[in-house]
XYZ file of C-alpha atoms in Angstrom:
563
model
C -52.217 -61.077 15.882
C -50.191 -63.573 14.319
C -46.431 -62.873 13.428
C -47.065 -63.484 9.612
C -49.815 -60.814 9.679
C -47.506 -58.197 11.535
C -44.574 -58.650 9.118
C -47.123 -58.185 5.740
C -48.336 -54.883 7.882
C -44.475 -54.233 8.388
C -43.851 -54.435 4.435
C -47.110 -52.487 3.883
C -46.363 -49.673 5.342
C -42.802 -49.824 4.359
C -43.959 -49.693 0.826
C -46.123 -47.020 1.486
C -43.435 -44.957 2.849
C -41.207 -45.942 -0.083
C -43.708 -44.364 -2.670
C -44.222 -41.184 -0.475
C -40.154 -40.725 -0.038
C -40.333 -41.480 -3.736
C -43.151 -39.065 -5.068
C -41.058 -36.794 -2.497
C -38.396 -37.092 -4.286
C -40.125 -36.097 -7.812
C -41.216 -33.402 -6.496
C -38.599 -31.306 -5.669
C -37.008 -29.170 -8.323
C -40.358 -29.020 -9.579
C -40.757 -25.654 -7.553
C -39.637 -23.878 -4.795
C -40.267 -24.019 -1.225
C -43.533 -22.998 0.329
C -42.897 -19.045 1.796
C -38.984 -19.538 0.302
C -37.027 -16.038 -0.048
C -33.281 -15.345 -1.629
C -31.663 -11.917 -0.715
C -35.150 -10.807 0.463
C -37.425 -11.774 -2.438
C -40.211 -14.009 -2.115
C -39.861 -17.042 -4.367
C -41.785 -19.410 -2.234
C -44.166 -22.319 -4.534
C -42.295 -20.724 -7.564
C -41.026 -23.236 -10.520
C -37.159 -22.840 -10.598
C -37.262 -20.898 -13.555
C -39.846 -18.370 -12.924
C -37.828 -18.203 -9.475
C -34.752 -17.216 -11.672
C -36.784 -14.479 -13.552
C -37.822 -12.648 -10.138
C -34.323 -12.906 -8.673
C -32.789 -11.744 -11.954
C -35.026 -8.742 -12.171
C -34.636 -8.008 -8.394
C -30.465 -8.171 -7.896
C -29.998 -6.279 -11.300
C -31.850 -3.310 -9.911
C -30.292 -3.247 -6.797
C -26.364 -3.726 -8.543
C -26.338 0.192 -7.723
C -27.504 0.963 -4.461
C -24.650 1.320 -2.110
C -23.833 -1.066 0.706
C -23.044 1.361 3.464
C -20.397 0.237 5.908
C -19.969 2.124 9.719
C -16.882 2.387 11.727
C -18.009 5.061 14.852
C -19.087 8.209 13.367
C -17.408 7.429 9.732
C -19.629 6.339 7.350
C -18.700 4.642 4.042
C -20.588 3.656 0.975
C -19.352 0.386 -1.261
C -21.197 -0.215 -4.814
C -21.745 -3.928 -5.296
C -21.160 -4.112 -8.975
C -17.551 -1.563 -8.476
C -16.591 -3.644 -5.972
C -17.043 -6.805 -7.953
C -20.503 -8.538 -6.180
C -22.882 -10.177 -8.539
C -25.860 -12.940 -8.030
C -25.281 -16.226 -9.204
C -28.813 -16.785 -9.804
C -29.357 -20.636 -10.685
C -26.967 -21.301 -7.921
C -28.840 -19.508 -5.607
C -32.332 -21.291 -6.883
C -30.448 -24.856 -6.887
C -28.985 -24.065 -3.548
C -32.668 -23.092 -2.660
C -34.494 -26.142 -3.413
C -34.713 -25.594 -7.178
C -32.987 -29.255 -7.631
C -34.079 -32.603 -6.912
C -33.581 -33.738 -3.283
C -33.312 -37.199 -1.053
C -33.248 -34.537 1.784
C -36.348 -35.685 3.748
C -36.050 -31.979 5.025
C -35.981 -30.255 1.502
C -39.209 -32.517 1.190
C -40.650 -31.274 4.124
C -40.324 -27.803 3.534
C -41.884 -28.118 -0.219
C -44.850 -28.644 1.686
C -44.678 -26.611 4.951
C -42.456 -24.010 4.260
C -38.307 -23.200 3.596
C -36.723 -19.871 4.838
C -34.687 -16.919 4.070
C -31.700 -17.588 2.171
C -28.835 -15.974 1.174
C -27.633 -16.041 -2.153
C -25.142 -17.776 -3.974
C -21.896 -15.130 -4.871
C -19.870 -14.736 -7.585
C -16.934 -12.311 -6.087
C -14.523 -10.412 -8.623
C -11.845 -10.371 -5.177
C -9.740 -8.020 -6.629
C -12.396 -5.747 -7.089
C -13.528 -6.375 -3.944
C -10.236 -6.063 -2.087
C -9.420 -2.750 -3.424
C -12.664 -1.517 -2.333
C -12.135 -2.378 0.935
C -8.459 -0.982 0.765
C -9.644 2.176 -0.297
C -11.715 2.849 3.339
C -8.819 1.388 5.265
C -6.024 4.187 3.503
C -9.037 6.265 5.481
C -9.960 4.565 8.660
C -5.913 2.982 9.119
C -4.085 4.438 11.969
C -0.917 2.392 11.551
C 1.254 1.183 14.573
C 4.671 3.538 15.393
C 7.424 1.092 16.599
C 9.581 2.795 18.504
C 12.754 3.399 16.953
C 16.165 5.278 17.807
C 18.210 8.210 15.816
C 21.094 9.635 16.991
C 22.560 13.154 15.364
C 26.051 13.588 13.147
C 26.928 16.640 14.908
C 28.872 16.743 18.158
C 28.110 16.000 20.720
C 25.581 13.331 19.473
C 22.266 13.491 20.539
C 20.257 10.617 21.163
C 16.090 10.764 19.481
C 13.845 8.586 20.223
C 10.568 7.863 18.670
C 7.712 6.521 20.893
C 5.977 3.526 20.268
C 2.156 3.940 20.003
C -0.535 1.740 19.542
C -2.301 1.713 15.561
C -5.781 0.707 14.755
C -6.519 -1.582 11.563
C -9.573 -2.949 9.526
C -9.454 -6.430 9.460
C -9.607 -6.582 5.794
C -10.138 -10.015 5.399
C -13.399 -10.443 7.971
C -14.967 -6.974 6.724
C -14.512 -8.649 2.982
C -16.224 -11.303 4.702
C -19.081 -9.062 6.304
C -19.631 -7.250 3.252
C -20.169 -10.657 0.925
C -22.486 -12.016 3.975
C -24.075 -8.926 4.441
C -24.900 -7.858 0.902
C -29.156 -7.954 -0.007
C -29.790 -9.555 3.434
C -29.616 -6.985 5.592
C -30.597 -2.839 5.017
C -28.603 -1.821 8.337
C -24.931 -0.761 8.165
C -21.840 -2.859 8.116
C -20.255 -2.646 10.922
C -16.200 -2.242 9.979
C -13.984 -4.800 12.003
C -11.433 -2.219 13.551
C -8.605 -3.870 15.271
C -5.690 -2.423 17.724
C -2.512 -3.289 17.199
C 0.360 -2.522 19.916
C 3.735 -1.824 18.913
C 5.840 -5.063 19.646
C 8.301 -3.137 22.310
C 6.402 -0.493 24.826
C 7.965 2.941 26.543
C 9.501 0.589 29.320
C 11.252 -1.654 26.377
C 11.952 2.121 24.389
C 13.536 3.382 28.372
C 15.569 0.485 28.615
C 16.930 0.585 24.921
C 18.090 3.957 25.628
C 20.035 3.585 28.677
C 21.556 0.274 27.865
C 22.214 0.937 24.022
C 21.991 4.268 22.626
C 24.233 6.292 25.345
C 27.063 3.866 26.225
C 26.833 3.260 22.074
C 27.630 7.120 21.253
C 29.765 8.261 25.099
C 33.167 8.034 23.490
C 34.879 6.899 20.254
C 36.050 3.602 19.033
C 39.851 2.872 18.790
C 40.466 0.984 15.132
C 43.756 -0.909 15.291
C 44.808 -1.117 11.320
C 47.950 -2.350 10.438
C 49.785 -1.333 13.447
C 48.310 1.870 13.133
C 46.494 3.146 16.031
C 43.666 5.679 15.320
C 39.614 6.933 16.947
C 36.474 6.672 14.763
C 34.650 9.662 15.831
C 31.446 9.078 17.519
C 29.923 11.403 14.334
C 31.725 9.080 11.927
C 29.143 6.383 12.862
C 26.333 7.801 14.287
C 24.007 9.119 10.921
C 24.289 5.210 10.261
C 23.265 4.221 13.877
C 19.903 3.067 14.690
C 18.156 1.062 17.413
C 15.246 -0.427 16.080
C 12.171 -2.833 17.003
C 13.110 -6.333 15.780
C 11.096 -9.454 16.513
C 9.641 -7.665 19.706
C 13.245 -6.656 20.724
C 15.689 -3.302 20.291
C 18.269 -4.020 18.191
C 21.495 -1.826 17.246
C 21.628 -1.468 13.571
C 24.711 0.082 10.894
C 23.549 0.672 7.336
C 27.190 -0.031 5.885
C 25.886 2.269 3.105
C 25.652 5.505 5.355
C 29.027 4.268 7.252
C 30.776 4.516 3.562
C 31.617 8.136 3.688
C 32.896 8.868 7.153
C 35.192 5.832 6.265
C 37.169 8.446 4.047
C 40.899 9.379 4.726
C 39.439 12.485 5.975
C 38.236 10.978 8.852
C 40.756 8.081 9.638
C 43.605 9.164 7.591
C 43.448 5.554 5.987
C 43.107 5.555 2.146
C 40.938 6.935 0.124
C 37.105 5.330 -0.473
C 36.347 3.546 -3.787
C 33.352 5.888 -5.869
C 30.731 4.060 -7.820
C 29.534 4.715 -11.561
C 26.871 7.355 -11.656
C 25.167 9.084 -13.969
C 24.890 12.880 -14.986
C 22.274 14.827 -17.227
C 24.390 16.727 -20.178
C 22.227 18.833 -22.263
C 19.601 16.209 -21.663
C 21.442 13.600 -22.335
C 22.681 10.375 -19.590
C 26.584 10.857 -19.472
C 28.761 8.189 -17.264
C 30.440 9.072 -14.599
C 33.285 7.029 -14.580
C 33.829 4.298 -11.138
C 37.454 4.113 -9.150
C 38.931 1.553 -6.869
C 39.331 2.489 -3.457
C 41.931 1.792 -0.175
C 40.616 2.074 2.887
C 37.924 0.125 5.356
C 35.491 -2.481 3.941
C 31.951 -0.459 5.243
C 30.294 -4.192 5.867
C 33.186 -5.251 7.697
C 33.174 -2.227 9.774
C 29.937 -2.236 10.456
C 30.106 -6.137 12.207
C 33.065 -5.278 14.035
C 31.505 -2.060 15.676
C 28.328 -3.868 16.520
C 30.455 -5.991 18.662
C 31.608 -3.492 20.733
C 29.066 -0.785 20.381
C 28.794 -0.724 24.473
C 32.058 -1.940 25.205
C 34.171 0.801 27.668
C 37.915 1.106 27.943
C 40.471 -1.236 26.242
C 37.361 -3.136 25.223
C 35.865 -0.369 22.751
C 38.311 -1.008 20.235
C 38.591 -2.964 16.768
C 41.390 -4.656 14.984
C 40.967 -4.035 10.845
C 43.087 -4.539 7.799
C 42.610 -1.791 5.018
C 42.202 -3.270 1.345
C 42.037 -2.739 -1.675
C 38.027 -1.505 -2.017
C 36.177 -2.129 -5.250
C 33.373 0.257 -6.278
C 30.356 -2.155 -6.393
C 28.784 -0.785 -9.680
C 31.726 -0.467 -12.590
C 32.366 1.650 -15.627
C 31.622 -1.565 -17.465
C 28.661 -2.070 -15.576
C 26.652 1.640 -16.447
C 27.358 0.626 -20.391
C 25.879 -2.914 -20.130
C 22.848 -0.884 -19.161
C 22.070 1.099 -22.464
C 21.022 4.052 -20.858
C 21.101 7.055 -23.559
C 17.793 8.615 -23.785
C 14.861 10.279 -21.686
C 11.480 7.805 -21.832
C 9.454 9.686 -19.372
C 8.988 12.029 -17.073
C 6.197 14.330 -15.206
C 6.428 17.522 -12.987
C 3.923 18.627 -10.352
C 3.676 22.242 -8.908
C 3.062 23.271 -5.023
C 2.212 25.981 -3.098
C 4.447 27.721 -0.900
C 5.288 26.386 2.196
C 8.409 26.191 3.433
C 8.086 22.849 4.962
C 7.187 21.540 1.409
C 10.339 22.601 0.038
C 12.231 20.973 2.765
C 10.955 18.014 2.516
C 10.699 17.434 -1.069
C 13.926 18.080 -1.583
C 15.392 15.517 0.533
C 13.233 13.332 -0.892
C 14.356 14.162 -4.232
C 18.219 13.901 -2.957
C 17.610 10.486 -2.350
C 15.440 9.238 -5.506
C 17.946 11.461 -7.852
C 20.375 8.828 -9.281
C 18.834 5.866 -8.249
C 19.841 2.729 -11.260
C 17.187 0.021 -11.588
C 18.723 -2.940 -13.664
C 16.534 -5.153 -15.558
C 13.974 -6.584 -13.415
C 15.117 -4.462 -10.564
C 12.326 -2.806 -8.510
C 11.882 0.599 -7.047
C 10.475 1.272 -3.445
C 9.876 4.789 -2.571
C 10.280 3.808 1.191
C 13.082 2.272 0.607
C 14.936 4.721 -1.267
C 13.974 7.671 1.120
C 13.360 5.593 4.349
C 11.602 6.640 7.120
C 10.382 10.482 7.185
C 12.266 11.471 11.004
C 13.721 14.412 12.158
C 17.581 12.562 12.371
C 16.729 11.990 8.335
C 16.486 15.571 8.072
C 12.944 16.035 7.581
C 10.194 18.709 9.156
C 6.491 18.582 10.283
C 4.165 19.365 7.496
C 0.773 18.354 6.837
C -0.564 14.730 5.772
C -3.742 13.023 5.473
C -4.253 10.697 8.119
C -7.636 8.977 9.529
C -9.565 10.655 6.445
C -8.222 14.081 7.985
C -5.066 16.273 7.652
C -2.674 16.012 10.568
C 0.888 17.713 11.092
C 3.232 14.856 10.914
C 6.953 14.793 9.867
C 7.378 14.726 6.508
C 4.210 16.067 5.203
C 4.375 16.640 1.602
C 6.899 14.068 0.560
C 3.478 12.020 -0.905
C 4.111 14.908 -4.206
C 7.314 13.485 -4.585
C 5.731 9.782 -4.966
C 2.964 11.087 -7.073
C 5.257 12.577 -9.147
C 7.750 9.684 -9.516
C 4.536 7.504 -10.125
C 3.451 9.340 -13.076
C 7.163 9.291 -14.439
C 6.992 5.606 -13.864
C 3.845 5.404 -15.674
C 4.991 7.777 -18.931
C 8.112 5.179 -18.915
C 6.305 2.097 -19.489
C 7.455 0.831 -16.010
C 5.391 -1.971 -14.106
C 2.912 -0.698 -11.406
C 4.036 -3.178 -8.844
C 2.067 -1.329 -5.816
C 0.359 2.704 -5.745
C -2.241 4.060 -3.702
C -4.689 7.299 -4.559
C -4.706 9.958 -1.744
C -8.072 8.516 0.490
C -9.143 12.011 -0.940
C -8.968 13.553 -4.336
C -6.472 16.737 -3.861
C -7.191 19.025 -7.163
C -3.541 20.229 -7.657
C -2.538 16.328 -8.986
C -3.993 14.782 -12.478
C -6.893 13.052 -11.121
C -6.599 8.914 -10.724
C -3.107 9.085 -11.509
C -1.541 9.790 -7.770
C 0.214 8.639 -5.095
C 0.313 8.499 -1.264
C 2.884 6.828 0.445
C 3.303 6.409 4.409
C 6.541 4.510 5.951
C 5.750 0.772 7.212
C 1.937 0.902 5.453
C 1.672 2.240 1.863
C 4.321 2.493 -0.793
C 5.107 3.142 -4.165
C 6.606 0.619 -6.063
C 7.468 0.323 -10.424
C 9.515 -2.545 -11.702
C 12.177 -1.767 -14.486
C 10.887 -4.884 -16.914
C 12.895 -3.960 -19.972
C 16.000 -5.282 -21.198
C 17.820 -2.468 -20.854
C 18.783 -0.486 -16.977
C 16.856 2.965 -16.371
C 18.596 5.473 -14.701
C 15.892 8.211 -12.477
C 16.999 12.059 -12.061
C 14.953 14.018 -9.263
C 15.170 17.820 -8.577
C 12.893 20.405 -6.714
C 12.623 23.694 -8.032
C 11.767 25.751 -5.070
C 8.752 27.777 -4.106
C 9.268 31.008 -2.896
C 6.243 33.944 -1.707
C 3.982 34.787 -4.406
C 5.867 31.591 -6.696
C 4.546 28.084 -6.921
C 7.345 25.286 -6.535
C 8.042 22.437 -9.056
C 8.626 18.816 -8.111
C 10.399 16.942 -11.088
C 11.821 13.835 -11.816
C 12.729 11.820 -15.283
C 14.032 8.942 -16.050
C 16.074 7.725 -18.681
C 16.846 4.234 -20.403
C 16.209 2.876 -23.570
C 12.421 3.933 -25.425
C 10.764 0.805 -26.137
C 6.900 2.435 -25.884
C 5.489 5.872 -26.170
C 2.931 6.218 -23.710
C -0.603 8.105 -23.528
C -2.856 8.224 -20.656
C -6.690 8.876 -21.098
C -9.754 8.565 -18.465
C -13.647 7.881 -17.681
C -15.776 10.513 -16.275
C -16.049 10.893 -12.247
C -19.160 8.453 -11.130
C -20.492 7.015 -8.146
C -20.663 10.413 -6.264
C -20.008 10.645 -2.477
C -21.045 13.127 -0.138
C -19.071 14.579 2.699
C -20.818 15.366 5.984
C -19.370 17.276 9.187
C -17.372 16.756 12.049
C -15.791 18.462 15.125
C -13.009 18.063 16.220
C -11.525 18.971 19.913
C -8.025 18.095 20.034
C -5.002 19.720 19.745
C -3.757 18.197 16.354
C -7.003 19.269 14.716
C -6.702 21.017 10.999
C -10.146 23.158 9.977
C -10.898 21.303 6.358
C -13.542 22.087 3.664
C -15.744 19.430 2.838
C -14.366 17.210 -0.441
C -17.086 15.075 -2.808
C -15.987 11.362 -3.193
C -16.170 9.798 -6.386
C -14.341 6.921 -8.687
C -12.974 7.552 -11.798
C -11.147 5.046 -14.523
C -7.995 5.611 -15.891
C -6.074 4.024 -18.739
C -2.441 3.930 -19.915
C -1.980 3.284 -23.519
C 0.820 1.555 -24.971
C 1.883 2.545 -28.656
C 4.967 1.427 -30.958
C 5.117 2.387 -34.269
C 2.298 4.798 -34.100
C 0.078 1.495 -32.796
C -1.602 1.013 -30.132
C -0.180 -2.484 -28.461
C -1.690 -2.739 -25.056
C -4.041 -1.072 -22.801
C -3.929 -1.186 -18.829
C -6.969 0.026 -17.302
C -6.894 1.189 -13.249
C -9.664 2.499 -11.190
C -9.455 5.107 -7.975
C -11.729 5.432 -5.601
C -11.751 8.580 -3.720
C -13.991 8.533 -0.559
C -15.387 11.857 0.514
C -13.924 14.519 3.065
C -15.562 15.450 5.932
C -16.140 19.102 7.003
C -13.611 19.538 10.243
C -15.033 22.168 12.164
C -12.769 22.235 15.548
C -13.238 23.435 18.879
């Protein structure tokens, strides 16, 4: 065969290639692939838009049936549309072969068949995200640091708080799970459950102990001031001593605020401390407490200096200070720039008896009452009352922990947060950061509660008014046969009157049953989940101005059966 005849064959069958790629070509986007499916329904040989038309019909029906997501025995249901899921159904027929293609393969399969696909998302994340928060308040088990206390009563005892390993949902790759596994799939979710160890173990905790908290608290530091030669007492310092985990290493910490008061003449016989601006409740009304200038030891110096020698011995456990003249860091002047002079909200909660509850409440409450948020200023419940330990002078009391009430210090302390949420929320204040009880527990106003735990969940409100708020917090004991009250109001300048207002309970969850067999197991009756919507209504000059709309989701409580 001559060369001329091979190259016309060449071009021949090159342009009959051409026209088939071509005609290919055409031809997709004129229908689906051959035995084609998207989330599971069949839309094989189907014109793009009649492929539309069954997907539409198909997703919308199945917007309401739960997506149920497994972590060992737990079992959790998530509702696609509540937790912000929808089809985007030409994007998942485009994405499908419902466009044109130069894909030789999209060609291929009009013909001889395309395969399960998965369809094309549009995610709400915030919707999503709190969905997936809501199981991990349940399934969290949050990593204890260890961390050292010491007493303020002689002779000084050293506490220390073990470090034990937490276990957390990956919230970002069970997101992830969910969105992938969402109308492809009818078996459960698995959730991603990670352990986390504390960053220093028992052998760092051991080590911490006998290197820094005893040498810090065996005898008294010598303060040299002025020529004057005078011992702190080991209790002077010690409620503001604490040995904590930092950046996988114990570290010796002194909150200059808790050194303040044992820096009194009482104690040294140097001066006399400067005293802040406060506020009191007259008759209901904000009166100022007026500030004074102090003499004595600056706490922030004092604090560096005894670092530095904190396990010094002998001539070395000693300081050289001058005592100043010691300005009160919030002024007279200061409280009236703030225009505090009326009540704008407040809420009270009650509680059964329990002595533990009345503990603990109240020393929550002693350390909210007559906290000052400036304009723009933010309040953190964990900040305020820190860390719920024995050395803070809290008890064991009951909390809700893994989906399940444990006895943990500072049980009960999460009234105190609800109730300082709802004053925050009758005040017009920002909602910065709450969290709903994993559980709905009947005694609070349902969707509008708070749980709190130190290093995981907090409670935070931002002042965003012009004007300072001041926030007054008292406990009104329970007693046998009396319920307690939990109060707290805060005060400022009224700029809205607020009303709050809610959905009905929907998507219904039931509990199921479990036994437990260790020794920190608490019997518990079985508790329907549900979500509910609530609203908080702004209104100035009898008008409604703004509307903020939240959503809790309560997952259900198991039946605990132990033994």
């Amino acid at each position: 065969m001559s060369r001329r005849k091979l190259l016309i064959g060449g071009v021949v069958v090159a342009a009959i290639l051409g026209a088939v790629y071509l005609t290919g070509h055409f031809l997709t986007g004129t229908k689906l692939p051959a035995d084609t499916t998207i989330a599971g329904v069949a839309v094989g040989g189907m014109e793009p838009a009649a492929a539309e038309n069954a997907l539409r019909r198909d997703t919308e029906k199945r917007l309401a049936e739960p997506i149920v997501a497994v972590v060992g025995s737990k079992k959790f249901e998530i509702v696609a549309k509540n937790a912000g899921l929808e089809v985007d159904v030409p994007a998942s027929v485009a994405a499908a072969g419902g466009n044109r293609s130069w894909d030789p393969r999209v060609m291929w399969a009009l013909f001889f068949g395309g395969e399960a696909e998965s369809p094309v998302l549009n995610v709400d994340k915030a919707k999503l995200d709190a969905a997936i928060a809501s199981i991990a308040e349940t399934v969290d088990e949050p990593v204890v640091e260890p961390e050292i206390n010491f007493s303020s009563t002689a002779p000084v005892k050293v506490k220390a708080r073990k470090p034990k390993a937490g276990n957390l949902i990956d919230q970002a790759a069970f997101a992830t799970r969910v969105q992938e596994s969402w109308l492809m799939t009818d078996r459960p979710v698995p959730i991603p459950v990670e352990q986390v160890r504390p960053s220093v173990d028992q052998a760092g905790l051991d080590q911490a102990v006998a290197q820094i908290a005893k040498p810090a608290v065996a005898a008294p530091i010598a303060l040299n001031v002025g020529g004057k030669k005078v011992d702190l007492p080991v209790t002077a310092y010690s409620p503001a001593l604490s040995v904590v985990a930092v950046e996988g290493k114990m570290t010796a910490q002194l909150d200059p605020k808790d050194l303040a008061d044992p820096l009194r003449d009482s104690v040294t016989g140097i001066g006399a401390k400067a005293v802040d601006a406060s506020f009191t409740i007259v008759n209901g009304s904000p009166q100022i407490v007026p500030s004074k200038t102090g003499i004595g030891l600056d706490p922030k110096t004092m604090s560096t200096k005894i670092l530095s020698v904190l396990t010094a011995t002998g001539a070395q456990r000693a300081i050289s200070i001058e005592a100043t003249s010691v300005e009160p860091a919030f002024t007279t002047e200061d409280a009236k720039k703030l225009g505090i002079k009326e009540k704008i909200g407040g809420f009270t909660t009650e509680f059964p008896y329990a002595e533990y509850r009345n503990i603990n409440q109240s020393e929550a409450a002693r350390r909210i009452d007559g906290t000052i948020l400036e304009p723009g200023e933010t309040f953190s419940f964990n900040d305020i009352v820190g860390e719920r330990t024995a050395a803070a002078g809290f008890v064991a009391g009951f909390v809700i922990n893994g989906g399940v009430f444990r006895e943990e210090l500072g049980g009960g302390v999460s009234q105190v947060a609800t109730t300082a949420y709802n004053a925050g929320f009758f005040s017009g204040l920002e909602d910065v950061e709450h969290h709903p009880h994993a559980f709905y527990i009947d005694r609070y106003p349902v969707g509008r509660e708070a749980t709190v735990y130190y290093g995981n969940l907090d409670l935070r409100f931002k002042n965003q008014y012009d004007n300072g708020v001041f926030i007054h917090a008292w406990v009104d004991k329970s007693a046998p046969g009396r319920q307690g009250r939990m109060n707290v109001d805060i005060y400022g300048t009224r700029v809205y009157t607020i009303k709050a207002r809610s959905s009905g309970r929907y998507n219904f969850r039931s509990p199921g049953t479990r036994r437990d067999s260790s020794s920190a197991c608490v019997p518990q009756s079985p508790i329907t989940g549900f979500d509910i919507d609530f609203y908080r209504d702004f209104y100035q000059g009898g008008k409604r101005v703004r509307t903020e709309k939240y959503t809790a989701h309560y997952q259900a409580a198991d039946r605990v059966i132990c033994g």
